[in-house]
Amino acid sequence: MKKNNLANQPLQLLGGISVRKFLSTYWQKKPLLIRQAIPGFTGVTGLSSRQEMLQWVCEDEVESRLIEQVKGAWKLTRSPLPKNVQKRARTSPWTVLLQGVNTLLPEGDALMRQFNFIPSTRLDDLMVSYATDGGSVGPHFDSYDVFLLQGMGERHWQISAQKNLDIIEGAPLRILKQFKTQHEWVLEPGDMLYLPPKYAHHGVAQGECMTFSIGFRAPAHEEIASHFLNHIQDNLCIDGRYADPDLSIQKHPAEISADMLDKVERVLKKIQWKRADVAEFIGCYLTEPKAHIFFDVPEQPLSPARFRQKIGKTGIKLDLRTQMLFHKDRVFLNGEPYVATRDDLAWLKALADHRMLPSLKPCSDAAEAVLYEWYCDGFLHP
Ligand code: SIN
Ligand code: CO
């Protein structure tokens, strides 16, 4: 089916409107409540109950948080969480949050990929929360778009388009000083609420509940600029050295002369970049694994010949933690660029889009070698 037809088709996930309508009317503009976005949804395999959630949040290598409301005061504990987290938080309402569920569970990744009508460059991660009755993270706003999909149980959401986004100073969480409810709903399993950035919201569990947040990536301009400057610095190559055969006598030896500034300015103007450098930077930056991400290398790797044979039959799939993007002939995988030949480009693009290939047709020696390298790094699996 053509891309345009897909964009115009009504989607249950979006409450019966098309992607085109969603993008033009709601995305980054206004909230959308969707009843039964995913009918029958209560969670993903491996994460749909209090017990499973408590096991996950106490794992060593995950990013998790415990939020308690102790006698009206907010308390935040970051991972690694104590193994007896459940006992510590017995008396007052509490919430545990688990980031990056898409990197932990295949169904978490599959759930997040249902939102791939938004480009992968903007998708961030799937966060899951579990709260006891009355549990909440307080009234707040996020700097990025979010789809809040209700898993098991019910949550009462209040939202507000208020302009006053002042937060309580000194609190361990970003809690709004004032929150004026404009709309409210109780979300049941499978219901979903889309919120644009900076939209005030407050979700309180009614009985125990789990909420799945599909979060988006929107780096601050300053972050983009400073990472770009680092990238340029790493790739900088400027010849020459300061020279002044025309040096003139100065009245004040300590003065920085206009002539020196001219010369330095001319050197700095040599720092230039092309659009291809911007593409290289953004590809590496967006696919760079987050700080806590580590890949598991195969304990007994297949030989290159055996690997080739296997992927020819069974194909390949990206590791859940792998980030892959492309621009023109540049493929970016976990922060590293790779220049593809024209023949390899089509299947490398398909791999980046679908995160798997059912079988691999013969490819160039260079591509085969890099696939094997990625396999040995744990970035993909046969
Ligand atoms: C939650 O799931 O408890 C909070 C999610 C959010 O407000 O962004
Ligand atoms: Co939020």
Tab-separated table of C-alpha atoms and ligand atoms in Angstrom:
chain	number	residue	atom	x	y	z
A	1	MET	CA	0.000	0.000	0.000
A	2	LYS	CA	1.215	3.525	-0.756
A	3	LYS	CA	2.551	5.666	2.084
A	4	ASN	CA	-0.141	8.292	1.516
A	5	ASN	CA	-2.964	5.776	1.830
A	6	LEU	CA	-1.574	4.534	5.119
A	7	ALA	CA	-1.334	8.082	6.432
A	8	ASN	CA	-5.007	8.662	5.613
A	9	GLN	CA	-6.337	5.451	7.134
A	10	PRO	CA	-8.257	5.637	10.412
A	11	LEU	CA	-6.248	4.011	13.209
A	12	GLN	CA	-7.749	2.455	16.309
A	13	LEU	CA	-4.557	3.375	18.174
A	14	LEU	CA	-5.432	7.029	17.495
A	15	GLY	CA	-9.129	6.684	18.303
A	16	GLY	CA	-10.237	6.258	14.701
A	17	ILE	CA	-8.464	9.274	13.222
A	18	SER	CA	-5.689	9.049	10.648
A	19	VAL	CA	-2.010	9.725	11.243
A	20	ARG	CA	-2.351	12.752	8.964
A	21	LYS	CA	-5.207	14.170	11.076
A	22	PHE	CA	-3.342	13.377	14.296
A	23	LEU	CA	-0.215	15.177	13.110
A	24	SER	CA	-2.046	18.223	11.799
A	25	THR	CA	-4.456	18.644	14.718
A	26	TYR	CA	-2.907	17.176	17.855
A	27	TRP	CA	0.835	16.442	17.627
A	28	GLN	CA	2.684	19.130	19.612
A	29	LYS	CA	-0.562	21.113	19.709
A	30	LYS	CA	-3.292	19.719	21.955
A	31	PRO	CA	-4.193	16.679	24.063
A	32	LEU	CA	-6.174	13.742	22.773
A	33	LEU	CA	-8.037	11.206	24.877
A	34	ILE	CA	-8.385	7.855	23.135
A	35	ARG	CA	-10.725	5.294	24.624
A	36	GLN	CA	-9.673	1.706	23.890
A	37	ALA	CA	-6.617	2.623	21.828
A	38	ILE	CA	-5.469	-0.969	22.369
A	39	PRO	CA	-8.508	-3.028	23.399
A	40	GLY	CA	-7.727	-5.655	26.011
A	41	PHE	CA	-4.316	-4.146	26.822
A	42	THR	CA	-3.213	-4.725	30.401
A	43	GLY	CA	0.541	-4.869	29.953
A	44	VAL	CA	3.272	-6.670	28.042
A	45	THR	CA	4.533	-10.208	28.560
A	46	GLY	CA	7.006	-10.004	31.415
A	47	LEU	CA	5.589	-6.762	32.771
A	48	SER	CA	1.926	-6.763	33.623
A	49	SER	CA	1.767	-7.260	37.383
A	50	ARG	CA	3.057	-5.756	40.626
A	51	GLN	CA	5.289	-8.782	41.174
A	52	GLU	CA	6.966	-8.541	37.767
A	53	MET	CA	7.387	-4.784	38.141
A	54	LEU	CA	9.012	-5.142	41.566
A	55	GLN	CA	11.437	-7.709	40.201
A	56	TRP	CA	12.425	-5.479	37.309
A	57	VAL	CA	12.889	-2.232	39.234
A	58	CYS	CA	15.280	-3.968	41.646
A	59	GLU	CA	17.531	-5.346	38.886
A	60	ASP	CA	21.052	-3.908	38.935
A	61	GLU	CA	21.380	-2.549	35.417
A	62	VAL	CA	18.022	-0.847	34.999
A	63	GLU	CA	17.098	2.800	35.384
A	64	SER	CA	14.309	2.947	37.950
A	65	ARG	CA	12.885	5.270	40.588
A	66	LEU	CA	10.761	4.930	43.705
A	67	ILE	CA	8.517	7.856	44.571
A	68	GLU	CA	6.842	7.979	47.941
A	69	GLN	CA	4.480	10.441	49.493
A	70	VAL	CA	5.478	10.351	53.121
A	71	LYS	CA	3.203	12.492	55.302
A	72	GLY	CA	2.584	14.878	52.415
A	73	ALA	CA	6.293	15.197	51.479
A	74	TRP	CA	7.727	13.803	48.241
A	75	LYS	CA	10.587	11.339	48.504
A	76	LEU	CA	12.606	10.077	45.549
A	77	THR	CA	14.986	7.087	45.520
A	78	ARG	CA	16.925	6.317	42.339
A	79	SER	CA	18.201	2.953	41.118
A	80	PRO	CA	19.730	0.698	42.187
A	81	LEU	CA	16.647	0.270	44.374
A	82	PRO	CA	16.813	-1.878	47.511
A	83	LYS	CA	15.590	-5.422	46.980
A	84	ASN	CA	12.995	-4.938	49.710
A	85	VAL	CA	11.521	-1.855	48.049
A	86	GLN	CA	8.030	-3.183	48.626
A	87	LYS	CA	8.557	-3.376	52.399
A	88	ARG	CA	10.063	0.098	52.641
A	89	ALA	CA	7.065	1.600	50.955
A	90	ARG	CA	4.347	-0.199	52.801
A	91	THR	CA	2.503	2.570	54.557
A	92	SER	CA	2.036	5.537	52.216
A	93	PRO	CA	1.090	5.589	48.505
A	94	TRP	CA	4.065	4.913	46.266
A	95	THR	CA	5.047	4.600	42.641
A	96	VAL	CA	7.906	2.789	40.955
A	97	LEU	CA	9.046	3.836	37.489
A	98	LEU	CA	11.070	1.753	35.060
A	99	GLN	CA	12.725	3.419	32.059
A	100	GLY	CA	13.759	1.800	28.774
A	101	VAL	CA	11.304	-1.114	28.886
A	102	ASN	CA	11.677	-1.319	25.093
A	103	THR	CA	15.320	-2.332	25.634
A	104	LEU	CA	14.389	-5.001	28.194
A	105	LEU	CA	11.412	-6.847	26.739
A	106	PRO	CA	10.597	-7.725	23.095
A	107	GLU	CA	6.917	-6.900	23.657
A	108	GLY	CA	7.926	-3.559	25.132
A	109	ASP	CA	9.866	-2.813	21.952
A	110	ALA	CA	6.947	-4.018	19.791
A	111	LEU	CA	4.561	-1.763	21.709
A	112	MET	CA	6.805	1.246	21.198
A	113	ARG	CA	7.172	0.448	17.490
A	114	GLN	CA	3.383	0.749	17.099
A	115	PHE	CA	4.082	4.466	17.354
A	116	ASN	CA	6.467	4.488	14.432
A	117	PHE	CA	4.186	6.843	12.537
A	118	ILE	CA	6.489	9.241	14.399
A	119	PRO	CA	10.089	8.833	13.094
A	120	SER	CA	12.506	6.750	15.188
A	121	THR	CA	14.709	9.831	15.489
A	122	ARG	CA	12.024	11.268	17.793
A	123	LEU	CA	11.038	8.162	19.725
A	124	ASP	CA	12.813	7.929	23.061
A	125	ASP	CA	11.692	5.052	25.215
A	126	LEU	CA	8.911	3.157	26.901
A	127	MET	CA	8.587	3.901	30.598
A	128	VAL	CA	6.322	1.885	32.842
A	129	SER	CA	4.948	2.927	36.214
A	130	TYR	CA	3.312	0.902	38.929
A	131	ALA	CA	1.440	2.719	41.698
A	132	THR	CA	-0.435	1.656	44.775
A	133	ASP	CA	-3.857	3.161	45.487
A	134	GLY	CA	-3.484	6.968	45.582
A	135	GLY	CA	0.067	6.788	44.181
A	136	SER	CA	1.230	9.541	41.832
A	137	VAL	CA	4.327	11.462	40.770
A	138	GLY	CA	2.523	14.717	41.502
A	139	PRO	CA	1.208	17.468	39.227
A	140	HIS	CA	3.958	18.277	36.738
A	141	PHE	CA	4.739	18.884	33.087
A	142	ASP	CA	7.169	17.140	30.751
A	143	SER	CA	9.312	18.835	28.118
A	144	TYR	CA	8.412	16.283	25.483
A	145	ASP	CA	5.314	14.652	23.982
A	146	VAL	CA	3.953	11.566	25.667
A	147	PHE	CA	1.331	8.880	25.074
A	148	LEU	CA	0.076	7.602	28.435
A	149	LEU	CA	-1.363	4.152	27.848
A	150	GLN	CA	-3.224	2.575	30.733
A	151	GLY	CA	-2.216	-0.985	31.598
A	152	MET	CA	-3.822	-2.896	34.443
A	153	GLY	CA	-6.038	-0.949	36.851
A	154	GLU	CA	-7.330	2.579	36.628
A	155	ARG	CA	-5.760	6.000	36.837
A	156	HIS	CA	-7.503	9.320	37.318
A	157	TRP	CA	-5.914	11.938	35.066
A	158	GLN	CA	-6.290	15.677	35.410
A	159	ILE	CA	-4.791	17.977	32.818
A	160	SER	CA	-4.391	21.710	32.372
A	161	ALA	CA	-3.241	24.102	29.635
A	162	GLN	CA	-2.145	26.553	32.355
A	163	LYS	CA	0.676	28.893	31.495
A	164	ASN	CA	2.059	29.042	35.018
A	165	LEU	CA	4.602	26.218	35.081
A	166	ASP	CA	6.516	27.304	38.193
A	167	ILE	CA	7.802	24.344	40.119
A	168	ILE	CA	8.320	23.909	43.853
A	169	GLU	CA	11.906	24.807	44.622
A	170	GLY	CA	13.991	22.306	46.504
A	171	ALA	CA	11.565	19.381	46.016
A	172	PRO	CA	13.178	16.107	44.868
A	173	LEU	CA	10.678	15.933	41.985
A	174	ARG	CA	9.524	18.586	39.562
A	175	ILE	CA	6.136	19.382	41.117
A	176	LEU	CA	4.017	22.333	39.984
A	177	LYS	CA	3.450	25.037	42.602
A	178	GLN	CA	-0.121	25.421	41.394
A	179	PHE	CA	-2.283	23.090	39.386
A	180	LYS	CA	-5.705	24.084	38.058
A	181	THR	CA	-7.580	21.125	36.562
A	182	GLN	CA	-9.313	21.865	33.253
A	183	HIS	CA	-10.225	18.318	32.159
A	184	GLU	CA	-10.274	15.027	33.963
A	185	TRP	CA	-10.934	11.411	33.117
A	186	VAL	CA	-10.489	7.966	34.567
A	187	LEU	CA	-8.443	5.815	32.188
A	188	GLU	CA	-9.113	2.100	32.102
A	189	PRO	CA	-6.921	-0.658	30.613
A	190	GLY	CA	-6.290	0.080	26.916
A	191	ASP	CA	-7.279	3.786	27.149
A	192	MET	CA	-4.642	6.317	26.185
A	193	LEU	CA	-3.988	10.030	26.645
A	194	TYR	CA	-1.706	11.997	24.338
A	195	LEU	CA	-0.146	15.152	25.779
A	196	PRO	CA	1.981	17.690	23.930
A	197	PRO	CA	5.116	19.092	25.610
A	198	LYS	CA	4.696	21.387	28.618
A	199	TYR	CA	1.089	20.358	29.237
A	200	ALA	CA	0.408	20.178	32.989
A	201	HIS	CA	-0.894	16.804	34.167
A	202	HIS	CA	-1.521	14.785	37.284
A	203	GLY	CA	-2.337	11.071	37.331
A	204	VAL	CA	-3.453	9.358	40.530
A	205	ALA	CA	-3.878	5.596	40.781
A	206	GLN	CA	-7.376	4.411	41.687
A	207	GLY	CA	-6.520	1.120	43.291
A	208	GLU	CA	-3.193	-0.345	42.127
A	209	CYS	CA	-2.408	0.406	38.496
A	210	MET	CA	0.231	0.390	35.774
A	211	THR	CA	0.759	3.068	33.127
A	212	PHE	CA	2.866	2.731	29.984
A	213	SER	CA	4.399	6.004	28.750
A	214	ILE	CA	5.686	6.242	25.207
A	215	GLY	CA	8.094	9.145	25.470
A	216	PHE	CA	9.730	11.216	22.749
A	217	ARG	CA	13.111	12.691	22.328
A	218	ALA	CA	13.443	16.456	22.050
A	219	PRO	CA	16.960	17.622	22.900
A	220	ALA	CA	17.384	21.215	24.029
A	221	HIS	CA	19.024	23.447	21.420
A	222	GLU	CA	21.938	23.965	23.764
A	223	GLU	CA	22.432	20.187	24.021
A	224	ILE	CA	22.408	19.809	20.217
A	225	ALA	CA	24.850	22.694	19.818
A	226	SER	CA	27.300	21.544	22.467
A	227	HIS	CA	27.319	17.952	21.193
A	228	PHE	CA	27.817	19.260	17.669
A	229	LEU	CA	30.779	21.371	18.782
A	230	ASN	CA	32.302	18.268	20.408
A	231	HIS	CA	31.753	16.346	17.179
A	232	ILE	CA	33.450	19.054	15.116
A	233	GLN	CA	36.306	19.225	17.578
A	234	ASP	CA	36.863	15.469	17.267
A	235	ASN	CA	37.040	15.767	13.485
A	236	LEU	CA	38.828	19.118	13.256
A	237	CYS	CA	41.804	19.512	10.963
A	238	ILE	CA	43.127	23.050	10.556
A	239	ASP	CA	46.636	23.590	9.167
A	240	GLY	CA	49.025	26.400	9.953
A	241	ARG	CA	50.304	28.208	13.002
A	242	TYR	CA	50.063	31.740	14.302
A	243	ALA	CA	52.614	33.961	12.574
A	244	ASP	CA	53.218	37.719	12.476
A	245	PRO	CA	56.077	38.716	10.155
A	246	ASP	CA	54.240	42.078	9.945
A	247	LEU	CA	54.407	42.679	13.722
A	248	SER	CA	54.241	46.383	14.581
A	249	ILE	CA	55.491	48.153	17.672
A	250	GLN	CA	52.901	48.371	20.465
A	251	LYS	CA	52.626	51.189	22.985
A	252	HIS	CA	51.382	48.752	25.680
A	253	PRO	CA	53.076	45.344	25.648
A	254	ALA	CA	50.098	43.874	27.564
A	255	GLU	CA	47.528	45.003	25.019
A	256	ILE	CA	45.808	42.486	22.724
A	257	SER	CA	46.102	44.224	19.403
A	258	ALA	CA	43.412	44.554	16.753
A	259	ASP	CA	45.858	42.916	14.373
A	260	MET	CA	46.043	39.819	16.581
A	261	LEU	CA	42.243	39.647	16.740
A	262	ASP	CA	42.065	39.856	12.937
A	263	LYS	CA	44.451	36.944	12.613
A	264	VAL	CA	42.623	34.810	15.193
A	265	GLU	CA	39.291	35.638	13.600
A	266	ARG	CA	40.632	34.445	10.246
A	267	VAL	CA	41.706	31.141	11.844
A	268	LEU	CA	38.303	30.640	13.485
A	269	LYS	CA	36.557	31.256	10.176
A	270	LYS	CA	38.287	28.108	8.958
A	271	ILE	CA	35.973	26.138	11.280
A	272	GLN	CA	33.338	25.273	8.750
A	273	TRP	CA	30.990	22.414	8.136
A	274	LYS	CA	28.828	21.086	5.386
A	275	ARG	CA	25.371	19.541	5.537
A	276	ALA	CA	26.997	16.096	5.322
A	277	ASP	CA	28.887	16.870	8.571
A	278	VAL	CA	25.585	17.801	10.219
A	279	ALA	CA	24.080	14.494	9.020
A	280	GLU	CA	27.084	12.560	10.307
A	281	PHE	CA	26.831	14.313	13.668
A	282	ILE	CA	23.086	13.825	14.139
A	283	GLY	CA	23.264	10.170	13.070
A	284	CYS	CA	26.017	9.396	15.572
A	285	TYR	CA	24.430	11.506	18.308
A	286	LEU	CA	20.940	10.007	18.022
A	287	THR	CA	22.167	6.414	17.901
A	288	GLU	CA	24.680	6.765	20.727
A	289	PRO	CA	23.637	4.260	23.435
A	290	LYS	CA	22.512	5.816	26.722
A	291	ALA	CA	25.057	5.794	29.548
A	292	HIS	CA	23.699	2.721	31.358
A	293	ILE	CA	23.376	0.582	28.210
A	294	PHE	CA	25.795	-2.305	27.822
A	295	PHE	CA	25.656	-4.980	25.142
A	296	ASP	CA	26.102	-8.689	25.782
A	297	VAL	CA	28.695	-10.109	23.438
A	298	PRO	CA	28.132	-13.735	22.322
A	299	GLU	CA	29.972	-16.110	24.657
A	300	GLN	CA	30.951	-18.472	21.870
A	301	PRO	CA	30.649	-16.511	18.640
A	302	LEU	CA	29.962	-18.386	15.422
A	303	SER	CA	32.783	-18.357	12.895
A	304	PRO	CA	32.330	-15.827	10.042
A	305	ALA	CA	31.444	-18.695	7.653
A	306	ARG	CA	28.888	-20.214	10.038
A	307	PHE	CA	27.433	-16.774	10.739
A	308	ARG	CA	27.042	-16.122	6.991
A	309	GLN	CA	25.338	-19.460	6.512
A	310	LYS	CA	22.975	-18.887	9.444
A	311	ILE	CA	21.847	-15.388	8.513
A	312	GLY	CA	21.302	-16.557	4.933
A	313	LYS	CA	18.638	-18.911	6.319
A	314	THR	CA	17.203	-17.229	9.395
A	315	GLY	CA	17.959	-13.559	8.792
A	316	ILE	CA	19.006	-11.096	11.458
A	317	LYS	CA	17.413	-9.010	14.157
A	318	LEU	CA	18.756	-5.997	15.946
A	319	ASP	CA	19.370	-6.285	19.651
A	320	LEU	CA	16.626	-4.527	21.651
A	321	ARG	CA	19.228	-1.989	22.807
A	322	THR	CA	20.517	-1.184	19.324
A	323	GLN	CA	19.720	2.148	17.686
A	324	MET	CA	19.970	2.230	13.913
A	325	LEU	CA	19.269	5.149	11.577
A	326	PHE	CA	20.336	6.172	8.098
A	327	HIS	CA	20.709	9.229	5.917
A	328	LYS	CA	21.501	8.825	2.214
A	329	ASP	CA	24.328	6.231	2.046
A	330	ARG	CA	25.308	6.662	5.710
A	331	VAL	CA	24.108	4.082	8.160
A	332	PHE	CA	24.459	4.807	11.873
A	333	LEU	CA	24.528	2.033	14.407
A	334	ASN	CA	25.016	2.675	18.107
A	335	GLY	CA	26.948	5.887	17.573
A	336	GLU	CA	29.155	4.700	14.679
A	337	PRO	CA	28.780	5.647	11.011
A	338	TYR	CA	29.062	3.142	8.183
A	339	VAL	CA	29.153	4.044	4.481
A	340	ALA	CA	27.074	1.565	2.489
A	341	THR	CA	27.485	0.693	-1.157
A	342	ARG	CA	24.497	1.266	-3.408
A	343	ASP	CA	23.708	-2.468	-3.551
A	344	ASP	CA	23.738	-2.915	0.216
A	345	LEU	CA	21.827	0.233	0.982
A	346	ALA	CA	18.319	-1.131	0.304
A	347	TRP	CA	18.542	-3.998	2.797
A	348	LEU	CA	20.421	-1.915	5.371
A	349	LYS	CA	17.588	0.643	5.198
A	350	ALA	CA	15.035	-2.157	5.608
A	351	LEU	CA	16.966	-3.448	8.631
A	352	ALA	CA	16.954	0.031	10.189
A	353	ASP	CA	13.202	0.477	9.531
A	354	HIS	CA	11.996	-2.962	10.608
A	355	ARG	CA	14.805	-3.867	13.022
A	356	MET	CA	14.923	-7.331	11.476
A	357	LEU	CA	15.357	-9.085	8.132
A	358	PRO	CA	13.706	-12.475	7.633
A	359	SER	CA	16.558	-13.672	5.437
A	360	LEU	CA	19.629	-12.051	4.034
A	361	LYS	CA	20.386	-12.098	0.336
A	362	PRO	CA	24.040	-12.124	-0.732
A	363	CYS	CA	25.665	-8.833	0.090
A	364	SER	CA	29.064	-7.226	-0.434
A	365	ASP	CA	32.122	-8.555	1.412
A	366	ALA	CA	32.398	-5.243	3.241
A	367	ALA	CA	28.794	-5.408	4.467
A	368	GLU	CA	29.208	-9.029	5.469
A	369	ALA	CA	32.308	-8.125	7.471
A	370	VAL	CA	30.565	-5.264	9.233
A	371	LEU	CA	27.520	-7.422	10.014
A	372	TYR	CA	29.828	-9.965	11.588
A	373	GLU	CA	31.528	-7.210	13.595
A	374	TRP	CA	28.136	-5.948	14.818
A	375	TYR	CA	27.202	-9.522	15.757
A	376	CYS	CA	30.434	-9.949	17.763
A	377	ASP	CA	29.689	-6.640	19.535
A	378	GLY	CA	26.235	-7.934	20.511
A	379	PHE	CA	24.496	-5.265	18.373
A	380	LEU	CA	22.529	-7.826	16.354
A	381	HIS	CA	21.693	-11.517	16.440
A	382	PRO	CA	21.270	-14.217	13.812
B	1	SIN	C1	3.184	7.873	35.779
B	1	SIN	O1	3.040	6.962	34.986
B	1	SIN	O2	2.983	7.745	36.978
B	1	SIN	C2	3.597	9.240	35.337
B	1	SIN	C3	3.742	9.400	33.900
B	1	SIN	C4	3.764	10.859	33.534
B	1	SIN	O3	3.096	11.663	34.131
B	1	SIN	O4	4.456	11.271	32.587
B	2	CO	CO	4.403	13.307	32.947
